[in-house]
mmCIF file of C-alpha atoms in Angstrom:
data_model
loop_
_atom_site.group_PDB
_atom_site.id
_atom_site.type_symbol
_atom_site.label_atom_id
_atom_site.label_comp_id
_atom_site.label_asym_id
_atom_site.label_seq_id
_atom_site.Cartn_x
_atom_site.Cartn_y
_atom_site.Cartn_z
ATOM 1 C CA THR A 125 55.803 127.950 98.465
ATOM 2 C CA GLN A 126 56.206 131.726 98.636
ATOM 3 C CA LEU A 127 58.617 131.637 95.674
ATOM 4 C CA THR A 128 56.362 129.578 93.423
ATOM 5 C CA GLU A 129 53.462 131.938 94.127
ATOM 6 C CA ALA A 130 55.510 135.118 93.591
ATOM 7 C CA MET A 131 56.991 133.948 90.262
ATOM 8 C CA ASN A 132 53.842 132.079 89.207
ATOM 9 C CA ILE A 133 55.826 128.923 88.458
ATOM 10 C CA SER A 134 55.261 125.206 89.085
ATOM 11 C CA ASN A 135 57.039 122.967 91.571
ATOM 12 C CA ALA A 136 58.814 121.353 88.592
ATOM 13 C CA GLN A 137 60.210 124.738 87.509
ATOM 14 C CA LEU A 138 61.400 125.462 91.039
ATOM 15 C CA ALA A 139 63.088 122.042 91.109
ATOM 16 C CA SER A 140 64.695 122.882 87.760
ATOM 17 C CA LEU A 141 66.273 125.974 89.309
ATOM 18 C CA THR A 142 67.747 123.850 92.094
ATOM 19 C CA SER A 143 69.077 121.333 89.560
ATOM 20 C CA THR A 144 70.638 124.085 87.458
ATOM 21 C CA TYR A 145 72.364 125.477 90.554
ATOM 22 C CA ALA A 146 73.622 122.021 91.582
ATOM 23 C CA LEU A 147 74.969 121.066 88.150
ATOM 24 C CA VAL A 148 76.887 124.335 87.706
ATOM 25 C CA ALA A 149 78.278 124.065 91.246
ATOM 26 C CA ILE A 150 79.431 120.468 90.661
ATOM 27 C CA ILE A 151 81.271 121.429 87.466
ATOM 28 C CA LEU A 152 82.988 124.400 89.108
ATOM 29 C CA PHE A 153 83.915 122.885 92.480
ATOM 30 C CA ILE A 154 87.247 121.541 91.184
ATOM 31 C CA PRO A 155 88.465 124.894 89.782
ATOM 32 C CA GLY A 156 87.092 126.454 92.972
ATOM 33 C CA GLY A 157 89.333 124.220 95.072
ATOM 34 C CA ILE A 158 92.337 125.095 92.909
ATOM 35 C CA MET A 159 91.564 128.813 93.301
ATOM 36 C CA ALA A 160 91.347 128.394 97.077
ATOM 37 C CA ASP A 161 94.877 126.981 97.113
ATOM 38 C CA LYS A 162 96.195 129.711 94.846
ATOM 39 C CA PHE A 163 94.473 132.820 96.262
ATOM 40 C CA ASN A 164 93.930 134.484 99.619
ATOM 41 C CA ALA A 165 90.946 133.021 101.493
ATOM 42 C CA LYS A 166 89.732 136.405 102.740
ATOM 43 C CA LYS A 167 89.573 137.799 99.195
ATOM 44 C CA LEU A 168 87.647 134.745 97.943
ATOM 45 C CA ILE A 169 85.112 135.010 100.778
ATOM 46 C CA MET A 170 84.700 138.761 100.225
ATOM 47 C CA PHE A 171 84.104 138.214 96.492
ATOM 48 C CA SER A 172 81.561 135.505 97.307
ATOM 49 C CA LEU A 173 79.582 137.581 99.818
ATOM 50 C CA ILE A 174 79.527 140.749 97.707
ATOM 51 C CA GLY A 175 78.568 138.762 94.593
ATOM 52 C CA THR A 176 75.816 136.926 96.458
ATOM 53 C CA THR A 177 74.459 140.217 97.813
ATOM 54 C CA LEU A 178 74.287 141.794 94.338
ATOM 55 C CA LEU A 179 72.664 138.714 92.772
ATOM 56 C CA THR A 180 70.069 138.576 95.562
ATOM 57 C CA ILE A 181 69.188 142.244 95.016
ATOM 58 C CA VAL A 182 68.827 141.633 91.261
ATOM 59 C CA PHE A 183 66.430 138.757 91.917
ATOM 60 C CA ALA A 184 64.402 140.804 94.407
ATOM 61 C CA LEU A 185 63.967 143.588 91.845
ATOM 62 C CA GLN A 186 63.231 141.266 88.879
ATOM 63 C CA MET A 187 61.443 138.268 90.348
ATOM 64 C CA ASN A 188 60.710 136.166 87.277
ATOM 65 C CA TYR A 189 61.739 132.729 86.044
ATOM 66 C CA VAL A 190 64.170 133.874 83.329
ATOM 67 C CA VAL A 191 66.083 136.152 85.696
ATOM 68 C CA ALA A 192 65.952 133.446 88.379
ATOM 69 C CA ASN A 193 67.804 131.006 86.097
ATOM 70 C CA ILE A 194 70.589 133.541 85.509
ATOM 71 C CA VAL A 195 70.770 134.430 89.211
ATOM 72 C CA TRP A 196 70.838 130.761 90.303
ATOM 73 C CA ILE A 197 73.792 130.127 87.945
ATOM 74 C CA GLY A 198 75.542 133.163 89.418
ATOM 75 C CA LEU A 199 74.835 131.935 92.941
ATOM 76 C CA ALA A 200 76.407 128.574 92.067
ATOM 77 C CA VAL A 201 79.610 130.527 91.431
ATOM 78 C CA THR A 202 79.470 132.847 94.444
ATOM 79 C CA THR A 203 78.168 130.389 97.069
ATOM 80 C CA GLY A 204 79.858 127.256 95.734
ATOM 81 C CA THR A 205 82.866 127.792 93.499
ATOM 82 C CA THR A 206 84.587 130.547 95.462
ATOM 83 C CA PHE A 207 82.922 130.526 98.888
ATOM 84 C CA TRP A 208 83.122 126.986 100.263
ATOM 85 C CA PRO A 209 86.667 126.097 99.164
ATOM 86 C CA GLY A 210 87.899 129.473 100.455
ATOM 87 C CA PHE A 211 85.914 129.141 103.677
ATOM 88 C CA VAL A 212 87.167 125.601 104.396
ATOM 89 C CA LYS A 213 90.720 126.839 103.814
ATOM 90 C CA PHE A 214 90.082 129.698 106.230
ATOM 91 C CA LEU A 215 88.717 127.359 108.915
ATOM 92 C CA ASN A 216 91.672 125.006 108.492
ATOM 93 C CA ASN A 217 94.041 127.928 109.078
ATOM 94 C CA LEU A 218 92.419 128.785 112.426
ATOM 95 C CA GLY A 219 94.208 126.042 114.322
ATOM 96 C CA ASP A 220 96.227 122.842 114.138
ATOM 97 C CA ALA A 221 95.096 119.386 113.038
ATOM 98 C CA GLU A 222 94.228 118.349 116.600
ATOM 99 C CA SER A 223 91.701 121.187 116.990
ATOM 100 C CA SER A 224 90.055 121.048 113.547
ATOM 101 C CA GLY A 225 87.097 118.961 114.831
ATOM 102 C CA ARG A 226 86.318 121.493 117.555
ATOM 103 C CA THR A 227 86.773 124.362 115.105
ATOM 104 C CA PHE A 228 84.232 122.897 112.671
ATOM 105 C CA GLY A 229 81.877 121.938 115.494
ATOM 106 C CA TYR A 230 81.758 125.434 116.950
ATOM 107 C CA TYR A 231 81.507 126.922 113.464
ATOM 108 C CA TYR A 232 78.410 124.834 112.667
ATOM 109 C CA ALA A 233 76.790 125.719 115.977
ATOM 110 C CA LEU A 234 77.314 129.440 115.384
ATOM 111 C CA ASN A 235 76.193 128.931 111.792
ATOM 112 C CA GLY A 236 72.950 127.389 113.062
ATOM 113 C CA ILE A 237 72.316 130.201 115.553
ATOM 114 C CA SER A 238 72.980 133.025 113.085
ATOM 115 C CA ALA A 239 71.102 131.328 110.223
ATOM 116 C CA ALA A 240 68.093 130.661 112.451
ATOM 117 C CA ILE A 241 68.021 134.326 113.505
ATOM 118 C CA VAL A 242 68.403 135.644 109.937
ATOM 119 C CA ASN A 243 65.735 133.265 108.607
ATOM 120 C CA ALA A 244 63.349 134.081 111.466
ATOM 121 C CA VAL A 245 63.751 137.812 110.811
ATOM 122 C CA THR A 246 63.310 137.198 107.077
ATOM 123 C CA LEU A 247 60.136 135.190 107.679
ATOM 124 C CA LEU A 248 58.795 137.988 109.893
ATOM 125 C CA VAL A 249 59.540 140.539 107.154
ATOM 126 C CA ILE A 250 57.901 138.349 104.491
ATOM 127 C CA THR A 251 54.788 137.884 106.654
ATOM 128 C CA ASN A 252 54.401 141.632 107.209
ATOM 129 C CA HIS A 253 55.887 143.197 104.076
ATOM 130 C CA GLY A 254 55.983 140.552 101.349
ATOM 131 C CA LEU A 255 58.536 138.266 99.702
ATOM 132 C CA LYS A 256 60.488 141.049 97.965
ATOM 133 C CA ALA A 257 61.265 142.728 101.293
ATOM 134 C CA GLY A 258 62.258 139.353 102.729
ATOM 135 C CA ILE A 259 64.727 138.664 99.926
ATOM 136 C CA LEU A 260 66.240 142.121 100.387
ATOM 137 C CA THR A 261 66.626 141.255 104.077
ATOM 138 C CA ILE A 262 68.703 138.237 103.068
ATOM 139 C CA ALA A 263 70.791 140.503 100.819
ATOM 140 C CA ALA A 264 71.355 142.794 103.800
ATOM 141 C CA SER A 265 72.572 139.844 105.890
ATOM 142 C CA THR A 266 75.253 138.855 103.357
ATOM 143 C CA ALA A 267 76.278 142.511 103.020
ATOM 144 C CA VAL A 268 76.748 142.682 106.806
ATOM 145 C CA ALA A 269 78.744 139.431 106.644
ATOM 146 C CA ALA A 270 81.029 140.970 104.005
ATOM 147 C CA LEU A 271 81.658 143.972 106.267
ATOM 148 C CA LEU A 272 82.439 141.708 109.229
ATOM 149 C CA ILE A 273 84.950 139.720 107.163
ATOM 150 C CA PHE A 274 86.563 142.924 105.857
ATOM 151 C CA PHE A 275 87.049 144.519 109.268
ATOM 152 C CA LEU A 276 87.544 141.544 111.593
ATOM 153 C CA ILE A 277 89.624 139.017 109.637
ATOM 154 C CA ASP A 278 93.383 139.547 109.809
ATOM 155 C CA GLU A 279 94.620 138.690 106.326
ATOM 156 C CA ALA A 280 98.303 138.763 107.312
ATOM 157 C CA GLN A 281 97.697 136.392 110.225
ATOM 158 C CA GLN A 282 95.879 133.943 107.963
ATOM 159 C CA GLU A 283 98.733 133.994 105.465
ATOM 160 C CA ALA A 284 101.296 133.493 108.252
ATOM 161 C CA VAL A 285 99.460 130.437 109.578
ATOM 162 C CA LYS A 286 99.146 129.056 106.054
ATOM 163 C CA ASP A 287 102.858 129.492 105.352
ATOM 164 C CA VAL A 288 103.850 127.818 108.649
ATOM 165 C CA ARG A 289 101.591 124.818 108.065
ATOM 166 C CA THR A 290 102.070 124.400 104.309
ATOM 167 C CA SER A 291 105.437 123.583 102.800
ATOM 168 C CA GLU A 292 106.198 124.083 99.114
ATOM 169 C CA GLU A 293 105.814 120.330 98.556
ATOM 170 C CA ASP A 294 102.292 120.407 100.051
ATOM 171 C CA LYS A 295 100.959 123.260 97.902
ATOM 172 C CA PHE A 296 98.659 122.394 95.008
ATOM 173 C CA LYS A 297 100.177 121.330 91.700
ATOM 174 C CA PHE A 298 98.220 120.196 88.637
ATOM 175 C CA SER A 299 100.307 117.017 88.595
ATOM 176 C CA ASP A 300 98.598 116.060 91.889
ATOM 177 C CA LEU A 301 95.220 115.600 90.181
ATOM 178 C CA GLY A 302 96.217 112.164 88.890
ATOM 179 C CA ALA A 303 97.089 110.955 92.375
ATOM 180 C CA VAL A 304 93.828 112.311 93.761
ATOM 181 C CA ALA A 305 91.837 110.612 90.992
ATOM 182 C CA LYS A 306 93.502 107.253 91.767
ATOM 183 C CA ASN A 307 92.939 107.455 95.524
ATOM 184 C CA PRO A 308 89.906 105.338 96.616
ATOM 185 C CA ALA A 309 89.363 107.649 99.611
ATOM 186 C CA THR A 310 88.429 110.439 97.183
ATOM 187 C CA TYR A 311 85.439 108.444 95.920
ATOM 188 C CA ILE A 312 84.466 107.017 99.318
ATOM 189 C CA LEU A 313 84.355 110.483 100.899
ATOM 190 C CA GLY A 314 82.563 111.839 97.824
ATOM 191 C CA ILE A 315 79.839 109.175 98.044
ATOM 192 C CA VAL A 316 79.434 109.661 101.806
ATOM 193 C CA SER A 317 79.177 113.438 101.376
ATOM 194 C CA PHE A 318 76.704 113.020 98.516
ATOM 195 C CA CYS A 319 74.431 110.741 100.567
ATOM 196 C CA THR A 320 74.584 112.977 103.641
ATOM 197 C CA TYR A 321 74.030 116.207 101.746
ATOM 198 C CA GLY A 322 71.369 114.573 99.589
ATOM 199 C CA ILE A 323 69.318 113.764 102.697
ATOM 200 C CA TYR A 324 69.990 117.247 104.122
ATOM 201 C CA SER A 325 68.907 118.969 100.894
ATOM 202 C CA ASN A 326 65.812 116.843 100.341
ATOM 203 C CA THR A 327 64.433 117.659 103.783
ATOM 204 C CA SER A 328 63.613 121.059 102.270
ATOM 205 C CA TYR A 329 60.756 119.317 100.415
ATOM 206 C CA PHE A 330 59.011 118.795 103.749
ATOM 207 C CA THR A 331 58.229 122.523 103.710
ATOM 208 C CA PRO A 332 55.895 122.499 100.653
ATOM 209 C CA TYR A 333 54.633 119.020 101.650
ATOM 210 C CA LEU A 334 53.348 120.388 104.943
ATOM 211 C CA VAL A 335 51.584 123.198 103.081
ATOM 212 C CA ASP A 336 50.225 121.387 100.014
ATOM 213 C CA VAL A 337 49.388 117.975 101.518
ATOM 214 C CA LEU A 338 48.841 118.494 105.253
ATOM 215 C CA GLY A 339 47.326 121.971 104.988
ATOM 216 C CA VAL A 340 49.794 123.727 107.300
ATOM 217 C CA ALA A 341 50.077 127.519 106.863
ATOM 218 C CA PRO A 342 53.187 128.582 104.856
ATOM 219 C CA GLU A 343 54.451 130.701 107.755
ATOM 220 C CA SER A 344 54.166 127.782 110.208
ATOM 221 C CA SER A 345 55.870 125.423 107.768
ATOM 222 C CA SER A 346 58.723 127.912 107.409
ATOM 223 C CA ILE A 347 59.138 128.031 111.200
ATOM 224 C CA TYR A 348 59.411 124.223 111.309
ATOM 225 C CA SER A 349 61.952 124.442 108.499
ATOM 226 C CA ILE A 350 64.116 126.866 110.489
ATOM 227 C CA ILE A 351 64.020 124.596 113.554
ATOM 228 C CA ARG A 352 64.714 121.450 111.519
ATOM 229 C CA THR A 353 67.534 122.954 109.452
ATOM 230 C CA TYR A 354 69.382 125.185 111.888
ATOM 231 C CA VAL A 355 68.470 124.760 115.548
ATOM 232 C CA PHE A 356 69.752 121.185 115.699
ATOM 233 C CA MET A 357 73.151 122.444 114.545
ATOM 234 C CA LEU A 358 73.625 123.520 118.174
ATOM 235 C CA LEU A 359 74.688 119.906 118.794
ATOM 236 C CA ALA A 360 77.646 120.265 116.387
ATOM 237 C CA PRO A 361 80.260 121.111 119.085
ATOM 238 C CA VAL A 362 79.540 117.730 120.697
ATOM 239 C CA GLY A 363 80.403 116.002 117.426
ATOM 240 C CA GLY A 364 83.443 118.276 116.992
#
């Protein structure tokens, strides 16, 4: 709601931005996965966080629909193509196969806590200082994340774990794509992920629905959004 008002655009135009982001991300996920196998995970995550920070600052300074389209395409690269494949690789290298469920569970719980805090602070800034200041607050959060990765992640240790757990036969080769394409599990997991993430993504529409249809204040709707999206992630360790 705050974005549509600040850029003076319609709900359809805002949805178009989301669709543009999604389509670019879908196209680039496969090369992103290949890059994650070929390059150091820490470097990919650093590139993603720094790129996301710069794009967010650009949008904050030039908050219009044309710039938004360019920034959303850029964000599809920095938050999708290079970030998630590199981040999943990093998480996988934290432990063995028996502990991967716990690793992901605790990651999602900490993700929920930190995201809820950042979004609550951002909402507070937006309420008192406007949307531009709030978006710059988000840029500051990804900049801090980049610094934490740079100073706290041991690149050599990650590479050592990767080399122990990955033989030459297991490393990515382009000839493997045919086998992946023929494997039914690829499509089953893809469909399951699509349905799950589709529901997760579409819950974001409750936020403007509460405002436009039920008459809830934008700030209150944003608070409900934070609780709905992030607080329940505290249950992730149980699933892990």
